[in-house]
Coordinates of C-alpha atoms in Angstrom, one line a residue:
M1 CA 0.0 0.0 0.0
A2 CA 1.3 3.5 -0.9
P3 CA 1.8 6.1 1.7
P4 CA -1.0 8.6 2.2
N5 CA 0.8 11.3 0.5
A6 CA 1.7 9.4 -2.6
P7 CA -0.2 10.0 -5.9
Q8 CA -3.3 8.1 -6.3
G9 CA -3.2 5.1 -8.7
S10 CA 0.7 5.1 -8.9
G11 CA 3.2 2.8 -7.4
A12 CA 5.5 5.7 -6.7
H13 CA 6.6 6.5 -3.2
P14 CA 7.2 10.2 -2.6
R15 CA 10.9 11.0 -1.7
D16 CA 11.3 11.6 2.0
P17 CA 13.1 14.9 2.2
K18 CA 15.0 13.8 5.4
L19 CA 17.0 11.5 3.5
A20 CA 19.0 14.2 2.0
L21 CA 19.7 15.9 5.4
P22 CA 23.0 14.2 6.2
V23 CA 24.6 15.5 3.0
A24 CA 23.0 18.8 3.2
D25 CA 24.0 19.3 6.8
A26 CA 27.5 18.2 6.2
A27 CA 27.8 20.7 3.1
G28 CA 26.0 23.5 5.3
W29 CA 23.0 23.6 2.6
G30 CA 19.7 25.1 3.3
P31 CA 16.3 24.0 2.0
L32 CA 16.8 25.9 -1.1
D33 CA 20.0 23.9 -1.9
V34 CA 18.4 20.7 -1.4
R35 CA 15.7 21.7 -3.7
A36 CA 18.1 22.8 -6.4
V37 CA 19.9 19.3 -6.2
D38 CA 16.4 17.6 -6.4
T39 CA 15.5 19.7 -9.5
V40 CA 18.8 18.6 -11.2
R41 CA 18.0 15.1 -10.4
L42 CA 14.5 15.4 -12.1
L43 CA 16.0 17.0 -15.0
A44 CA 18.4 14.3 -15.3
A45 CA 15.5 11.8 -15.4
D46 CA 13.5 13.7 -17.8
A47 CA 16.4 14.0 -20.3
V48 CA 16.8 10.2 -20.4
Q49 CA 13.0 9.8 -20.9
K50 CA 13.0 12.3 -23.7
A51 CA 16.0 10.4 -25.3
G52 CA 14.2 7.2 -25.0
H53 CA 17.2 5.3 -23.9
G54 CA 20.0 5.4 -21.3
H55 CA 20.0 5.4 -17.6
P56 CA 19.6 8.6 -15.3
G57 CA 21.4 6.9 -12.2
T58 CA 24.9 8.4 -12.6
A59 CA 23.4 11.9 -13.3
M60 CA 21.2 11.7 -10.5
S61 CA 23.7 10.4 -8.0
L62 CA 26.3 13.1 -9.0
A63 CA 23.9 15.9 -8.7
P64 CA 25.1 16.9 -5.1
L65 CA 28.7 16.7 -6.3
A66 CA 28.1 18.9 -9.3
Y67 CA 26.2 21.4 -7.2
L68 CA 28.8 21.6 -4.6
L69 CA 31.6 22.0 -7.1
F70 CA 29.5 24.7 -9.0
Q71 CA 28.6 26.7 -5.8
Q72 CA 31.8 26.3 -3.7
V73 CA 34.8 25.3 -5.7
M74 CA 34.6 26.5 -9.3
R75 CA 35.3 30.3 -9.9
H76 CA 33.1 31.6 -12.7
D77 CA 31.9 34.9 -14.1
P78 CA 28.6 34.8 -15.9
A79 CA 29.4 38.3 -17.4
D80 CA 32.7 37.3 -18.9
D81 CA 32.3 34.7 -21.7
Q82 CA 36.1 34.2 -21.7
W83 CA 36.5 33.2 -18.2

């Protein structure tokens, strides 16, 4: 039986947001950061579905790493296209 907050008629289980808390806490992330990572994960799954083949597992699992690198390690200047 699906949890009470699962979409009716689907076998999908909603993601428990507390699952991301150990990683988010260790990185010092807030709710907006966790939502950004979750959005990247969904976009990875959508891209695979649109292509009609492939597996989103790697992109979904590396989303937190990519977010961490882009937010805290990489230095970039969106105004400078030659950076």
